[in-house]
mmCIF file of C-alpha atoms in Angstrom:
data_model
loop_
_atom_site.group_PDB
_atom_site.id
_atom_site.type_symbol
_atom_site.label_atom_id
_atom_site.label_comp_id
_atom_site.label_asym_id
_atom_site.label_seq_id
_atom_site.Cartn_x
_atom_site.Cartn_y
_atom_site.Cartn_z
ATOM 1 C CA VAL A 25 -35.799 -34.569 14.692
ATOM 2 C CA SER A 26 -32.198 -34.906 13.536
ATOM 3 C CA VAL A 27 -30.625 -36.791 10.686
ATOM 4 C CA MET A 28 -27.397 -38.738 11.204
ATOM 5 C CA LEU A 29 -25.469 -40.296 8.353
ATOM 6 C CA PRO A 30 -23.551 -43.569 9.004
ATOM 7 C CA PHE A 31 -20.213 -44.716 7.633
ATOM 8 C CA VAL A 32 -19.212 -41.321 6.204
ATOM 9 C CA THR A 33 -15.894 -41.380 4.531
ATOM 10 C CA GLY A 34 -15.724 -37.897 2.978
ATOM 11 C CA ILE A 35 -17.289 -34.496 2.255
ATOM 12 C CA GLU A 36 -18.866 -35.642 -0.986
ATOM 13 C CA GLU A 37 -21.245 -38.015 0.840
ATOM 14 C CA VAL A 38 -22.332 -35.268 3.237
ATOM 15 C CA ARG A 39 -22.898 -32.758 0.431
ATOM 16 C CA ALA A 40 -24.864 -35.348 -1.581
ATOM 17 C CA ALA A 41 -27.021 -36.041 1.465
ATOM 18 C CA LYS A 42 -27.577 -32.259 1.886
ATOM 19 C CA GLU A 43 -28.785 -32.081 -1.719
ATOM 20 C CA GLN A 44 -31.209 -34.950 -1.086
ATOM 21 C CA LEU A 45 -32.509 -33.252 2.135
ATOM 22 C CA ALA A 46 -33.007 -30.012 0.179
ATOM 23 C CA LEU A 47 -34.828 -31.838 -2.569
ATOM 24 C CA ALA A 48 -37.140 -33.528 0.026
ATOM 25 C CA LYS A 49 -37.834 -30.136 1.725
ATOM 26 C CA LYS A 50 -38.736 -28.664 -1.654
ATOM 27 C CA GLU A 51 -41.101 -31.472 -2.390
ATOM 28 C CA LEU A 52 -42.776 -31.218 1.024
ATOM 29 C CA SER A 53 -43.121 -27.396 0.562
ATOM 30 C CA SER A 54 -44.642 -27.867 -2.904
ATOM 31 C CA ALA A 55 -47.145 -30.339 -1.481
ATOM 32 C CA GLY A 56 -48.040 -27.935 1.298
ATOM 33 C CA VAL A 57 -46.818 -30.275 4.069
ATOM 34 C CA GLU A 58 -45.565 -28.685 7.197
ATOM 35 C CA PHE A 59 -42.117 -29.902 8.407
ATOM 36 C CA GLN A 60 -39.249 -28.814 10.490
ATOM 37 C CA GLU A 61 -37.178 -26.462 8.310
ATOM 38 C CA ASP A 62 -33.967 -26.551 10.292
ATOM 39 C CA ILE A 63 -33.153 -30.185 10.654
ATOM 40 C CA PRO A 64 -29.795 -30.808 12.301
ATOM 41 C CA LEU A 65 -27.560 -32.981 10.242
ATOM 42 C CA GLY A 66 -24.790 -35.025 11.798
ATOM 43 C CA ILE A 67 -22.516 -37.898 11.068
ATOM 44 C CA MET A 68 -21.296 -41.045 12.661
ATOM 45 C CA VAL A 69 -17.485 -40.856 12.864
ATOM 46 C CA GLU A 70 -16.695 -44.532 12.456
ATOM 47 C CA THR A 71 -14.151 -44.632 9.647
ATOM 48 C CA ALA A 72 -10.489 -43.596 9.709
ATOM 49 C CA SER A 73 -11.118 -41.338 6.837
ATOM 50 C CA ALA A 74 -13.779 -39.500 8.752
ATOM 51 C CA VAL A 75 -11.388 -39.016 11.663
ATOM 52 C CA ILE A 76 -8.705 -37.653 9.392
ATOM 53 C CA MET A 77 -11.205 -35.328 7.713
ATOM 54 C CA ALA A 78 -12.918 -34.330 10.984
ATOM 55 C CA ASP A 79 -11.922 -30.663 10.780
ATOM 56 C CA ARG A 80 -13.475 -30.388 7.275
ATOM 57 C CA LEU A 81 -16.475 -32.593 8.035
ATOM 58 C CA ALA A 82 -17.174 -30.439 11.135
ATOM 59 C CA GLU A 83 -17.655 -27.473 8.889
ATOM 60 C CA GLU A 84 -20.346 -29.311 6.991
ATOM 61 C CA VAL A 85 -22.504 -30.765 9.786
ATOM 62 C CA ASP A 86 -24.153 -29.834 13.108
ATOM 63 C CA PHE A 87 -22.902 -32.750 15.190
ATOM 64 C CA PHE A 88 -20.636 -35.750 15.411
ATOM 65 C CA SER A 89 -21.310 -39.100 17.091
ATOM 66 C CA ILE A 90 -18.213 -41.217 17.435
ATOM 67 C CA GLY A 91 -19.303 -44.768 16.680
ATOM 68 C CA THR A 92 -16.785 -46.660 18.799
ATOM 69 C CA ASN A 93 -17.662 -50.220 17.761
ATOM 70 C CA ASP A 94 -16.958 -49.722 14.027
ATOM 71 C CA LEU A 95 -14.248 -47.105 14.547
ATOM 72 C CA THR A 96 -12.288 -49.551 16.807
ATOM 73 C CA GLN A 97 -12.625 -52.266 14.214
ATOM 74 C CA TYR A 98 -11.476 -49.987 11.304
ATOM 75 C CA MET A 99 -8.749 -48.109 13.233
ATOM 76 C CA LEU A 100 -7.160 -51.363 14.448
ATOM 77 C CA SER A 101 -7.866 -53.391 11.411
ATOM 78 C CA VAL A 102 -9.444 -56.043 13.535
ATOM 79 C CA ASP A 103 -12.590 -58.024 12.794
ATOM 80 C CA ARG A 104 -14.221 -58.129 16.175
ATOM 81 C CA GLY A 105 -16.107 -61.286 15.166
ATOM 82 C CA ASN A 106 -12.853 -63.237 14.356
ATOM 83 C CA ALA A 107 -11.772 -65.174 17.399
ATOM 84 C CA GLN A 108 -8.165 -65.338 16.104
ATOM 85 C CA VAL A 109 -7.644 -61.620 16.380
ATOM 86 C CA ALA A 110 -10.480 -60.568 18.770
ATOM 87 C CA GLU A 111 -8.003 -59.843 21.683
ATOM 88 C CA ARG A 112 -6.587 -56.941 19.566
ATOM 89 C CA TYR A 113 -10.047 -55.299 19.526
ATOM 90 C CA SER A 114 -9.795 -52.870 22.494
ATOM 91 C CA PHE A 115 -11.245 -49.530 23.348
ATOM 92 C CA CYS A 116 -8.012 -48.857 25.338
ATOM 93 C CA ALA A 117 -5.757 -48.872 22.191
ATOM 94 C CA PRO A 118 -3.762 -45.698 22.100
ATOM 95 C CA ALA A 119 -4.393 -45.165 18.381
ATOM 96 C CA LEU A 120 -8.125 -45.363 18.940
ATOM 97 C CA LEU A 121 -8.014 -42.985 21.877
ATOM 98 C CA ARG A 122 -5.985 -40.510 19.854
ATOM 99 C CA ALA A 123 -8.425 -40.825 17.017
ATOM 100 C CA MET A 124 -11.301 -39.896 19.378
ATOM 101 C CA GLN A 125 -9.309 -37.093 20.901
ATOM 102 C CA TRP A 126 -8.643 -35.615 17.439
ATOM 103 C CA THR A 127 -12.258 -35.950 16.415
ATOM 104 C CA VAL A 128 -13.568 -34.253 19.603
ATOM 105 C CA GLN A 129 -10.936 -31.432 19.252
ATOM 106 C CA LYS A 130 -11.922 -30.781 15.627
ATOM 107 C CA GLY A 131 -15.633 -30.883 16.381
ATOM 108 C CA LYS A 132 -15.252 -28.512 19.337
ATOM 109 C CA ALA A 133 -13.127 -26.105 17.281
ATOM 110 C CA ALA A 134 -15.896 -25.944 14.774
ATOM 111 C CA GLY A 135 -18.473 -25.323 17.496
ATOM 112 C CA ILE A 136 -20.449 -28.507 17.047
ATOM 113 C CA SER A 137 -21.662 -31.121 19.477
ATOM 114 C CA VAL A 138 -19.624 -34.380 19.780
ATOM 115 C CA GLY A 139 -21.054 -37.491 21.355
ATOM 116 C CA VAL A 140 -19.802 -41.004 21.763
ATOM 117 C CA CYS A 141 -21.928 -44.143 21.241
ATOM 118 C CA GLY A 142 -21.165 -47.869 21.120
ATOM 119 C CA GLU A 143 -19.768 -50.169 23.688
ATOM 120 C CA ALA A 144 -16.966 -47.854 24.702
ATOM 121 C CA ALA A 145 -19.520 -45.247 25.775
ATOM 122 C CA SER A 146 -21.014 -47.765 28.109
ATOM 123 C CA ASP A 147 -17.672 -48.713 29.656
ATOM 124 C CA PRO A 148 -17.221 -46.989 33.079
ATOM 125 C CA LEU A 149 -13.351 -47.601 32.662
ATOM 126 C CA LEU A 150 -13.292 -44.931 29.925
ATOM 127 C CA THR A 151 -15.625 -42.469 31.556
ATOM 128 C CA PRO A 152 -12.942 -40.193 32.950
ATOM 129 C CA VAL A 153 -11.303 -40.012 29.558
ATOM 130 C CA PHE A 154 -14.578 -38.961 27.922
ATOM 131 C CA LEU A 155 -15.055 -36.347 30.642
ATOM 132 C CA ALA A 156 -11.572 -34.967 30.105
ATOM 133 C CA LEU A 157 -12.113 -34.831 26.330
ATOM 134 C CA GLU A 158 -15.269 -32.828 27.091
ATOM 135 C CA VAL A 159 -17.541 -35.129 25.090
ATOM 136 C CA ASP A 160 -21.127 -33.650 25.014
ATOM 137 C CA CYS A 161 -22.988 -36.823 25.456
ATOM 138 C CA LEU A 162 -22.584 -40.566 25.978
ATOM 139 C CA SER A 163 -25.139 -42.854 24.295
ATOM 140 C CA VAL A 164 -25.063 -45.934 26.536
ATOM 141 C CA SER A 165 -26.967 -49.162 26.677
ATOM 142 C CA PRO A 166 -29.762 -49.149 29.353
ATOM 143 C CA GLY A 167 -27.804 -51.439 31.692
ATOM 144 C CA ALA A 168 -24.856 -49.067 31.637
ATOM 145 C CA VAL A 169 -26.711 -45.857 32.570
ATOM 146 C CA LEU A 170 -26.307 -46.256 36.336
ATOM 147 C CA PRO A 171 -22.689 -47.547 36.335
ATOM 148 C CA VAL A 172 -21.542 -44.758 33.929
ATOM 149 C CA ARG A 173 -23.486 -42.134 35.842
ATOM 150 C CA ARG A 174 -21.959 -43.276 39.066
ATOM 151 C CA GLU A 175 -18.474 -43.145 37.524
ATOM 152 C CA ILE A 176 -19.129 -39.596 36.326
ATOM 153 C CA SER A 177 -20.092 -38.547 39.800
ATOM 154 C CA LEU A 178 -16.818 -39.742 41.235
ATOM 155 C CA TRP A 179 -14.529 -37.599 39.142
ATOM 156 C CA THR A 180 -13.825 -33.881 39.060
ATOM 157 C CA MET A 181 -12.761 -32.417 35.775
ATOM 158 C CA GLU A 182 -9.324 -31.755 37.042
ATOM 159 C CA GLU A 183 -8.833 -35.415 38.215
ATOM 160 C CA ALA A 184 -10.171 -36.830 34.921
ATOM 161 C CA SER A 185 -7.865 -34.438 32.946
ATOM 162 C CA GLN A 186 -4.813 -35.476 35.009
ATOM 163 C CA LEU A 187 -5.567 -39.143 34.445
ATOM 164 C CA THR A 188 -6.226 -38.621 30.723
ATOM 165 C CA GLU A 189 -2.941 -36.791 30.332
ATOM 166 C CA LYS A 190 -1.232 -39.825 31.730
ATOM 167 C CA VAL A 191 -3.226 -42.162 29.462
ATOM 168 C CA PHE A 192 -2.130 -40.178 26.358
ATOM 169 C CA GLY A 193 1.484 -40.519 27.518
ATOM 170 C CA LEU A 194 1.274 -44.279 27.313
ATOM 171 C CA SER A 195 2.166 -46.356 24.255
ATOM 172 C CA THR A 196 0.356 -49.706 24.574
ATOM 173 C CA GLU A 197 -3.162 -50.980 25.149
ATOM 174 C CA LYS A 198 -2.000 -52.978 28.183
ATOM 175 C CA GLU A 199 -0.413 -49.839 29.787
ATOM 176 C CA VAL A 200 -3.611 -47.887 29.193
ATOM 177 C CA ARG A 201 -5.911 -50.627 30.522
ATOM 178 C CA ALA A 202 -3.703 -51.188 33.611
ATOM 179 C CA LEU A 203 -3.741 -47.424 34.429
ATOM 180 C CA LEU A 204 -7.486 -47.062 33.914
ATOM 181 C CA GLU A 205 -8.186 -50.168 36.037
ATOM 182 C CA GLN A 206 -5.869 -48.927 38.777
ATOM 183 C CA GLU A 207 -7.506 -45.493 38.888
ATOM 184 C CA ARG A 208 -11.147 -46.696 38.476
ATOM 185 C CA ARG A 209 -13.403 -45.286 41.187
ATOM 186 C CA GLY A 210 -16.785 -47.026 40.700
#
């Protein structure tokens, strides 16, 4: 069993949750109830503030899960449910990709696991980028398991890294999408 905190914006929230977990453990011990002592605690990285504080948050938790649906919405200031701006909601936005790269780097530097969930994890177009970033796991929808798995099998780490280096050299969502579509293998 693991505990994952959603919509974390700062260290205070994580520390408050840790206090509540410690209190719950104390209550269980007092009641003589057996439980898992070492419960991994992680956070969903889905706010810009969590991305910016990723290095410090990584010191407080056991894992990150990058929640791409909400992170995309908040990083790009786009309400994905608003038809007037929905075209700006894109997992290929350079700012979003850089935010994910930063988060993975800070998590890895702290020695914690970093996963990706949400619709972006299920998009085979982004699979080589996630491989190159060395994401530990992709939480995908059931229908995406085979397409993503196939895409993973078609890339070497060197090839994914070369493509991702090109991706991070681009400046617009359209450029990123065009390159990823051109290089897609599956």
